[in-house]
Short mmCIF file of C-alpha atoms and ligand atoms in Angstrom, two decimals:
data_model
loop_
_atom_site.label_atom_id
_atom_site.label_comp_id
_atom_site.label_asym_id
_atom_site.label_seq_id
_atom_site.Cartn_x
_atom_site.Cartn_y
_atom_site.Cartn_z
CA MET A 4 -8.05 20.65 -65.41
CA THR A 5 -5.86 21.88 -62.57
CA LYS A 6 -2.20 21.08 -63.32
CA LYS A 7 0.00 19.81 -60.50
CA ILE A 8 3.40 21.22 -59.61
CA ALA A 9 5.70 19.26 -57.30
CA VAL A 10 7.81 21.79 -55.41
CA LEU A 11 11.17 20.45 -54.19
CA PRO A 12 13.26 23.22 -52.58
CA GLY A 13 16.17 20.93 -51.62
CA ASP A 14 19.14 22.32 -49.69
CA GLY A 15 21.07 25.54 -49.06
CA ILE A 16 19.80 28.51 -51.06
CA GLY A 17 17.34 26.11 -52.73
CA LYS A 18 14.85 26.86 -49.95
CA GLU A 19 15.24 30.66 -50.30
CA ILE A 20 14.98 30.87 -54.08
CA VAL A 21 12.10 28.40 -54.33
CA ALA A 22 10.18 30.45 -51.74
CA GLU A 23 10.36 33.36 -54.21
CA ALA A 24 9.16 31.11 -57.05
CA VAL A 25 6.21 29.98 -54.93
CA LYS A 26 5.38 33.64 -54.27
CA LEU A 27 5.42 34.26 -58.02
CA ILE A 28 3.22 31.24 -58.81
CA LYS A 29 0.73 32.37 -56.14
CA ALA A 30 0.56 35.80 -57.79
CA LEU A 31 -0.18 34.11 -61.14
CA GLN A 32 -2.80 31.87 -59.48
CA ALA A 33 -4.57 35.04 -58.36
CA ASP A 34 -4.50 36.05 -62.04
CA GLY A 35 -6.14 32.82 -63.20
CA LEU A 36 -3.31 30.27 -63.47
CA ASP A 37 -4.97 26.93 -62.69
CA VAL A 38 -2.29 24.98 -60.83
CA SER A 39 -1.86 23.30 -57.46
CA MET A 40 1.43 23.04 -55.59
CA GLU A 41 2.66 20.36 -53.22
CA GLU A 42 6.04 20.38 -51.48
CA GLY A 43 8.39 17.42 -51.07
CA LEU A 44 11.82 16.66 -49.65
CA VAL A 45 14.89 15.97 -51.78
CA GLY A 46 18.66 15.94 -51.29
CA GLY A 47 20.38 16.39 -47.95
CA SER A 48 17.24 17.70 -46.24
CA ALA A 49 15.43 14.54 -47.30
CA TYR A 50 18.30 12.38 -46.06
CA ASP A 51 18.19 14.09 -42.65
CA VAL A 52 14.49 13.33 -42.23
CA THR A 53 14.09 9.97 -43.99
CA GLY A 54 17.57 8.49 -44.46
CA SER A 55 17.25 8.76 -48.26
CA PRO A 56 18.06 11.67 -50.63
CA LEU A 57 15.07 10.63 -52.76
CA PRO A 58 12.28 9.27 -50.53
CA GLU A 59 9.54 7.16 -52.12
CA ALA A 60 6.95 9.85 -51.24
CA THR A 61 8.90 12.46 -53.24
CA LEU A 62 9.23 10.15 -56.21
CA LYS A 63 5.47 9.49 -56.14
CA LEU A 64 4.77 13.23 -55.91
CA ALA A 65 7.08 13.90 -58.89
CA ARG A 66 5.64 11.07 -61.00
CA GLU A 67 2.08 12.31 -60.47
CA ALA A 68 2.91 15.96 -61.17
CA ASP A 69 2.75 17.73 -64.54
CA ALA A 70 5.95 19.55 -63.64
CA VAL A 71 8.61 19.52 -60.94
CA LEU A 72 10.18 22.72 -59.65
CA LEU A 73 13.54 22.00 -58.03
CA GLY A 74 15.78 24.38 -56.06
CA ALA A 75 19.19 22.79 -55.61
CA VAL A 76 20.74 19.97 -53.62
CA GLY A 77 24.01 19.45 -51.76
CA GLY A 78 26.11 20.94 -49.03
CA TYR A 79 29.22 20.48 -46.85
CA LYS A 80 27.21 18.61 -44.21
CA TRP A 81 26.58 15.60 -46.45
CA GLU A 82 29.95 15.40 -48.26
CA SER A 83 31.26 12.48 -46.18
CA LEU A 84 28.21 10.27 -46.78
CA ASP A 85 28.48 7.16 -48.93
CA ILE A 86 28.02 8.14 -52.60
CA SER A 87 24.69 6.28 -52.77
CA LEU A 88 23.25 8.52 -50.04
CA ARG A 89 24.61 11.88 -51.18
CA PRO A 90 22.14 14.68 -52.01
CA GLU A 91 23.12 14.60 -55.73
CA LYS A 92 21.72 11.04 -55.93
CA GLY A 93 18.29 12.61 -55.36
CA LEU A 94 18.68 14.70 -58.49
CA LEU A 95 20.08 11.89 -60.66
CA GLY A 96 17.34 9.57 -59.38
CA LEU A 97 14.62 12.03 -60.41
CA ARG A 98 16.12 12.40 -63.91
CA LYS A 99 16.30 8.63 -64.33
CA GLU A 100 12.92 7.74 -62.84
CA LEU A 101 11.08 10.40 -64.85
CA GLY A 102 12.95 9.52 -68.08
CA LEU A 103 14.06 13.14 -68.60
CA PHE A 104 16.01 12.71 -71.84
CA ALA A 105 16.00 16.30 -73.12
CA ASN A 106 17.90 18.94 -71.22
CA LEU A 107 17.19 22.50 -72.33
CA ARG A 108 19.66 25.12 -71.22
CA PRO A 109 19.21 28.64 -72.48
CA ALA A 110 22.16 31.01 -72.27
CA ILE A 111 20.68 34.48 -72.30
CA LEU A 112 22.59 37.65 -71.67
CA TYR A 113 20.32 40.54 -70.86
CA PRO A 114 21.80 43.71 -72.37
CA GLN A 115 21.52 45.29 -68.89
CA LEU A 116 24.09 42.73 -67.62
CA ALA A 117 26.52 42.79 -70.57
CA ASP A 118 29.31 43.94 -68.23
CA ALA A 119 28.99 40.73 -66.17
CA SER A 120 30.57 38.65 -68.95
CA THR A 121 34.31 38.20 -69.30
CA LEU A 122 33.84 38.65 -73.06
CA LYS A 123 33.54 42.03 -74.76
CA PRO A 124 29.99 43.44 -74.41
CA GLU A 125 29.56 43.70 -78.21
CA VAL A 126 30.30 39.97 -78.58
CA VAL A 127 27.72 38.83 -76.01
CA SER A 128 25.14 41.58 -75.49
CA GLY A 129 21.70 40.27 -76.43
CA LEU A 130 22.96 36.67 -76.64
CA ASN A 131 20.13 34.12 -76.66
CA ILE A 132 21.15 30.50 -77.31
CA MET A 133 19.24 27.33 -76.43
CA ILE A 134 21.38 24.24 -75.92
CA VAL A 135 19.43 20.99 -76.24
CA ARG A 136 21.47 18.24 -74.61
CA GLU A 137 20.62 14.53 -74.76
CA LEU A 138 20.51 13.57 -71.08
CA THR A 139 19.94 9.84 -70.62
CA GLY A 140 22.20 8.16 -73.19
CA GLY A 141 25.65 8.36 -74.75
CA ILE A 142 28.99 7.72 -73.10
CA TYR A 143 27.76 8.52 -69.57
CA PHE A 144 25.53 5.45 -69.63
CA GLY A 145 26.99 3.18 -72.34
CA GLN A 146 28.05 -0.39 -71.56
CA PRO A 147 30.61 -1.93 -71.27
CA ARG A 148 32.43 0.44 -68.95
CA GLY A 149 34.97 0.13 -66.19
CA VAL A 150 38.65 -0.28 -65.36
CA ARG A 151 40.32 -3.61 -66.16
CA THR A 152 43.81 -5.00 -65.75
CA LEU A 153 45.52 -6.12 -68.93
CA GLU A 154 47.68 -9.21 -69.26
CA ASN A 155 50.83 -7.11 -68.87
CA GLY A 156 49.51 -5.84 -65.50
CA GLU A 157 48.68 -2.33 -66.76
CA ARG A 158 45.27 -0.89 -65.82
CA GLN A 159 43.00 0.26 -68.63
CA GLY A 160 39.89 2.45 -68.33
CA TYR A 161 37.12 2.22 -70.92
CA ASN A 162 33.68 3.67 -71.67
CA THR A 163 31.32 3.17 -74.55
CA LEU A 164 29.73 5.89 -76.68
CA VAL A 165 26.46 4.44 -77.91
CA TYR A 166 23.34 6.01 -79.44
CA SER A 167 20.48 4.23 -81.09
CA GLU A 168 18.58 5.81 -83.94
CA SER A 169 15.44 6.36 -81.83
CA GLU A 170 17.39 8.22 -79.15
CA ILE A 171 18.91 10.56 -81.75
CA LYS A 172 15.58 11.06 -83.47
CA ARG A 173 13.62 12.05 -80.35
CA ILE A 174 16.17 14.64 -79.18
CA THR A 175 16.46 16.06 -82.69
CA GLU A 176 12.68 16.45 -82.93
CA VAL A 177 12.73 18.36 -79.61
CA ALA A 178 15.38 20.71 -81.02
CA PHE A 179 13.39 21.34 -84.22
CA ASP A 180 10.20 22.01 -82.21
CA ILE A 181 11.99 24.52 -80.00
CA ALA A 182 13.68 26.24 -82.94
CA ARG A 183 10.28 26.64 -84.57
CA LYS A 184 9.21 28.82 -81.59
CA ARG A 185 12.44 30.87 -81.75
CA GLY A 186 14.87 31.78 -84.53
CA LYS A 187 14.19 28.67 -86.69
CA LYS A 188 17.85 27.60 -86.80
CA VAL A 189 19.38 24.38 -85.46
CA CYS A 190 23.09 23.59 -85.30
CA SER A 191 23.80 19.92 -84.58
CA VAL A 192 27.14 19.34 -82.89
CA ASP A 193 29.06 16.08 -83.36
CA LYS A 194 32.48 14.61 -84.06
CA ALA A 195 31.41 12.75 -87.19
CA ASN A 196 34.92 12.93 -88.68
CA VAL A 197 36.28 10.63 -85.93
CA LEU A 198 33.42 8.83 -84.14
CA GLU A 199 31.15 6.43 -86.05
CA CYS A 200 28.47 6.87 -83.41
CA THR A 201 28.23 10.58 -84.13
CA GLU A 202 28.43 9.92 -87.87
CA LEU A 203 25.16 8.06 -87.35
CA TRP A 204 24.00 11.04 -85.24
CA ARG A 205 24.62 13.37 -88.20
CA ASN A 206 22.84 11.05 -90.66
CA VAL A 207 19.77 10.66 -88.43
CA VAL A 208 19.61 14.45 -87.82
CA ASN A 209 19.65 14.93 -91.62
CA GLU A 210 16.87 12.35 -92.02
CA CYS A 211 14.74 14.13 -89.37
CA HIS A 212 15.32 17.40 -91.17
CA LYS A 213 13.35 16.12 -94.15
CA GLY A 214 10.16 16.48 -92.07
CA ASN A 215 11.29 19.83 -90.64
CA SER A 216 12.51 21.68 -93.71
CA ASP A 217 11.14 25.00 -92.40
CA ILE A 218 14.09 24.98 -89.98
CA GLU A 219 17.59 25.90 -91.17
CA LEU A 220 19.96 23.07 -90.22
CA SER A 221 23.73 23.18 -89.95
CA HIS A 222 26.34 20.78 -88.53
CA MET A 223 29.49 21.58 -86.62
CA TYR A 224 32.29 19.50 -85.12
CA VAL A 225 32.44 19.90 -81.36
CA ASP A 226 35.93 21.39 -81.29
CA ASN A 227 34.87 24.11 -83.72
CA ALA A 228 31.62 24.64 -81.78
CA ALA A 229 33.60 25.32 -78.58
CA MET A 230 35.72 27.82 -80.47
CA GLN A 231 32.74 29.50 -82.14
CA LEU A 232 30.90 29.80 -78.80
CA VAL A 233 33.57 32.13 -77.47
CA ARG A 234 34.42 33.77 -80.83
CA ALA A 235 30.96 34.69 -82.14
CA PRO A 236 28.26 33.14 -79.95
CA LYS A 237 25.41 35.16 -81.43
CA GLN A 238 25.55 33.06 -84.64
CA PHE A 239 23.70 30.28 -82.75
CA ASP A 240 19.97 29.89 -82.13
CA VAL A 241 19.39 26.25 -81.03
CA MET A 242 22.26 23.78 -80.64
CA VAL A 243 21.52 20.06 -80.29
CA THR A 244 24.12 17.58 -79.17
CA THR A 245 25.05 14.42 -77.25
CA ASN A 246 25.12 14.05 -73.49
CA MET A 247 28.85 14.64 -73.00
CA PHE A 248 29.32 17.36 -75.63
CA GLY A 249 26.22 19.10 -74.26
CA ASP A 250 27.49 18.90 -70.70
CA ILE A 251 30.65 20.73 -71.66
CA LEU A 252 29.26 23.20 -74.20
CA SER A 253 26.32 24.23 -72.02
CA ASP A 254 28.63 25.20 -69.15
CA CYS A 255 30.77 27.16 -71.59
CA ALA A 256 27.68 28.93 -72.99
CA ALA A 257 26.36 29.62 -69.48
CA MET A 258 29.58 31.33 -68.53
CA LEU A 259 29.40 33.60 -71.58
CA THR A 260 26.71 35.36 -69.60
CA GLY A 261 28.93 35.67 -66.54
CA SER A 262 26.10 35.26 -64.07
CA ILE A 263 25.28 31.81 -62.77
CA GLY A 264 22.33 33.21 -60.78
CA MET A 265 20.44 34.17 -63.96
CA LEU A 266 20.15 30.90 -65.89
CA PRO A 267 17.21 28.49 -65.80
CA SER A 268 16.96 24.97 -67.19
CA ALA A 269 14.40 22.36 -68.11
CA SER A 270 14.59 18.58 -68.47
CA LEU A 271 11.74 16.96 -70.37
CA ASN A 272 10.48 13.44 -70.95
CA GLU A 273 8.45 12.00 -73.83
CA LYS A 274 5.15 12.97 -72.18
CA GLY A 275 6.16 16.63 -71.95
CA GLN A 276 6.47 16.29 -68.20
CA GLY A 277 9.44 18.29 -67.02
CA MET A 278 11.74 19.19 -64.19
CA TYR A 279 12.69 22.85 -63.96
CA GLU A 280 15.63 24.19 -61.98
CA PRO A 281 18.27 26.90 -61.93
CA ILE A 282 21.61 25.71 -63.34
CA HIS A 283 23.50 26.69 -60.18
CA GLY A 284 23.93 24.57 -57.05
CA SER A 285 22.93 25.04 -53.43
CA ALA A 286 25.62 27.70 -52.78
CA PRO A 287 26.28 26.70 -49.15
CA ASP A 288 28.67 29.67 -48.83
CA ILE A 289 25.78 32.15 -48.99
CA ALA A 290 22.86 30.02 -47.74
CA GLY A 291 20.60 31.53 -45.09
CA LYS A 292 21.79 35.09 -45.74
CA ASN A 293 18.92 36.25 -47.99
CA ILE A 294 21.40 37.39 -50.66
CA ALA A 295 21.06 34.64 -53.32
CA ASN A 296 19.80 35.65 -56.74
CA PRO A 297 16.34 34.13 -57.26
CA LEU A 298 16.03 35.13 -60.96
CA ALA A 299 17.30 31.79 -62.39
CA THR A 300 14.55 30.05 -60.44
CA LEU A 301 11.87 32.58 -61.45
CA LEU A 302 12.95 32.12 -65.08
CA SER A 303 12.72 28.34 -64.55
CA VAL A 304 9.06 28.91 -63.62
CA ALA A 305 8.67 30.72 -66.96
CA MET A 306 10.14 27.67 -68.77
CA MET A 307 7.76 25.42 -66.83
CA LEU A 308 4.77 27.48 -67.94
CA ARG A 309 5.95 27.38 -71.56
CA TYR A 310 7.03 23.74 -71.91
CA SER A 311 4.86 21.74 -69.47
CA LEU A 312 1.83 23.84 -68.58
CA ASP A 313 0.94 25.33 -71.97
CA GLU A 314 0.85 28.88 -70.60
CA ALA A 315 3.21 30.72 -72.97
CA ALA A 316 1.61 34.12 -72.34
CA MET A 317 2.27 33.87 -68.58
CA ALA A 318 5.85 32.75 -69.34
CA ASP A 319 6.31 35.89 -71.44
CA ARG A 320 4.99 38.00 -68.56
CA ILE A 321 7.59 36.60 -66.16
CA GLU A 322 10.43 37.14 -68.62
CA LYS A 323 9.32 40.72 -69.28
CA ALA A 324 8.96 41.35 -65.51
CA VAL A 325 12.57 40.20 -65.00
CA GLU A 326 13.75 42.59 -67.71
CA LYS A 327 11.77 45.37 -66.10
CA VAL A 328 13.40 44.94 -62.67
CA LEU A 329 16.82 44.88 -64.36
CA ASP A 330 15.88 48.09 -66.17
CA GLN A 331 14.93 49.57 -62.79
CA GLY A 332 18.55 48.94 -61.70
CA LEU A 333 17.73 46.30 -59.09
CA ARG A 334 20.56 43.78 -58.57
CA THR A 335 21.34 41.01 -56.10
CA ALA A 336 24.94 40.97 -54.87
CA ASP A 337 26.19 38.51 -57.54
CA ILE A 338 25.23 40.83 -60.44
CA TRP A 339 25.61 44.16 -58.67
CA SER A 340 27.78 46.92 -60.13
CA THR A 341 28.38 50.56 -59.18
CA GLY A 342 25.33 52.77 -59.55
CA MET A 343 22.85 49.89 -59.22
CA LYS A 344 20.55 49.26 -56.25
CA LYS A 345 21.60 46.21 -54.24
CA VAL A 346 18.61 44.11 -53.13
CA SER A 347 18.08 40.91 -51.13
CA THR A 348 16.58 37.64 -52.37
CA THR A 349 13.14 38.51 -51.02
CA GLU A 350 13.26 42.10 -52.32
CA MET A 351 14.13 40.81 -55.81
CA GLY A 352 11.25 38.31 -55.66
CA ASP A 353 8.84 41.05 -54.54
CA ALA A 354 10.03 43.36 -57.33
CA VAL A 355 9.39 40.72 -60.02
CA VAL A 356 5.91 40.03 -58.65
CA ALA A 357 5.23 43.78 -58.63
CA ALA A 358 6.50 44.08 -62.23
CA LEU A 359 4.19 41.32 -63.47
P1 NAD B 410 27.19 26.49 -56.74
O1 NAD B 410 26.52 26.73 -58.03
O2 NAD B 410 26.32 26.10 -55.59
O3 NAD B 410 28.01 27.79 -56.31
C1 NAD B 410 29.10 28.33 -57.09
C2 NAD B 410 29.30 29.80 -56.71
O4 NAD B 410 28.24 30.57 -57.27
C3 NAD B 410 29.27 30.06 -55.21
O5 NAD B 410 30.18 31.09 -54.91
C4 NAD B 410 27.86 30.55 -54.95
O6 NAD B 410 27.75 31.42 -53.84
C5 NAD B 410 27.52 31.25 -56.25
N1 NAD B 410 26.08 31.15 -56.57
C6 NAD B 410 25.43 30.06 -57.01
N2 NAD B 410 24.13 30.33 -57.18
C7 NAD B 410 23.95 31.62 -56.84
C8 NAD B 410 22.82 32.47 -56.77
N3 NAD B 410 21.58 32.07 -57.11
N4 NAD B 410 22.99 33.75 -56.36
C9 NAD B 410 24.21 34.19 -56.02
N5 NAD B 410 25.32 33.44 -56.06
C10 NAD B 410 25.19 32.15 -56.45
O7 NAD B 410 28.30 25.36 -57.00
P2 NAD B 410 29.29 24.64 -55.98
O8 NAD B 410 29.77 25.61 -54.96
O9 NAD B 410 30.26 23.95 -56.85
O10 NAD B 410 28.41 23.52 -55.27
C11 NAD B 410 27.74 23.69 -54.03
C12 NAD B 410 26.86 22.47 -53.78
O11 NAD B 410 25.84 22.44 -54.77
C13 NAD B 410 27.59 21.14 -53.90
O12 NAD B 410 27.11 20.29 -52.91
C14 NAD B 410 27.23 20.65 -55.28
O13 NAD B 410 27.26 19.24 -55.38
C15 NAD B 410 25.82 21.16 -55.40
N6 NAD B 410 25.34 21.34 -56.78
C16 NAD B 410 24.03 21.06 -56.99
C17 NAD B 410 23.48 21.29 -58.23
C18 NAD B 410 22.01 21.03 -58.40
O14 NAD B 410 21.31 20.86 -57.41
N7 NAD B 410 21.51 21.04 -59.60
C19 NAD B 410 24.26 21.80 -59.28
C20 NAD B 410 25.60 22.11 -59.02
C21 NAD B 410 26.13 21.89 -57.75
#
């Protein structure tokens, strides 16, 4: 049956990079990929037209799709709007409404780009980590929360770190499944020596491991994990962790690669439906100039094929095509270095399609 992709370019460079992804998907359609695409508005562009950053029509389109391809949202123009109307609300609304509890963020450093990292090339070259972050629970959502005034007149801020067994179990199972398709190693990150909630996390992860004993499991405290990520990042295959720890560690891992324009991401729900997007934002400083790097978005299409559309062979083809254009020395401005050929957004998209 034809699978449906909801295409939401969003704002800024979102429109330019998603246009390249659409070009790529059309090339794969010509090669037999059975998908349909429908475009919707999200973020500031949606607000301008409808008065909402997440119009009902977009939500309906996303709910009915097998996968959502998102560009990026945000921009200077909408910064003074009330927080409930800001472009970012469109993104958070999609995550919430679709129940996207598993955030998958690979940090891959192509050997061709080893110089882009601030770390020594031998430490990061060939790096390939998958961070699996719990996305809909933990301290970012826990109740009670707020700022109260104590009897002595002093203000006190408080948040609650809370995870139920089922929430821990479902994210851990996602991590084991992904590890099975990669290096078969999972490192669970917690702070079980201090926080009871993550002591439960560790116990539940161990219980889940009983049904996944083909995967090598280790545990690490989050402070050590942060240190190990910059000391010897290649020791990791899949890392699984809570919402807040994952938020912080995945940005750290992304920056090991030095190139924000190269990294895709996926957010999945229990039905395997997913939203796929580059990790970067709408880059208003370079929007409309045809210089943005579209590779993170093209690699997000590869993740979409692998995790929501059951087309792993086509995903492999995209990833190999990206490597091929890097081997050919083609670089957008953000990853360019002396001796390489500087290309525009559209030229990079064309080159990947040609390399397919
Ligand atoms: P950003 O990721 O948009 O840009 C950071 C820097 O990286 C900029 O210098 C930009 O030019 C560069 N950059 C980003 N993507 C690039 C690409 N593909 N190719 C080349 N260079 C690239 O982050 P920011 O500047 O902090 O935020 C800009 C806007 O994006 C804000 O409104 C923010 O809220 C929004 N934002 C959205 C998302 C999202 O949609 N998922 C994520 C982060 C930020």
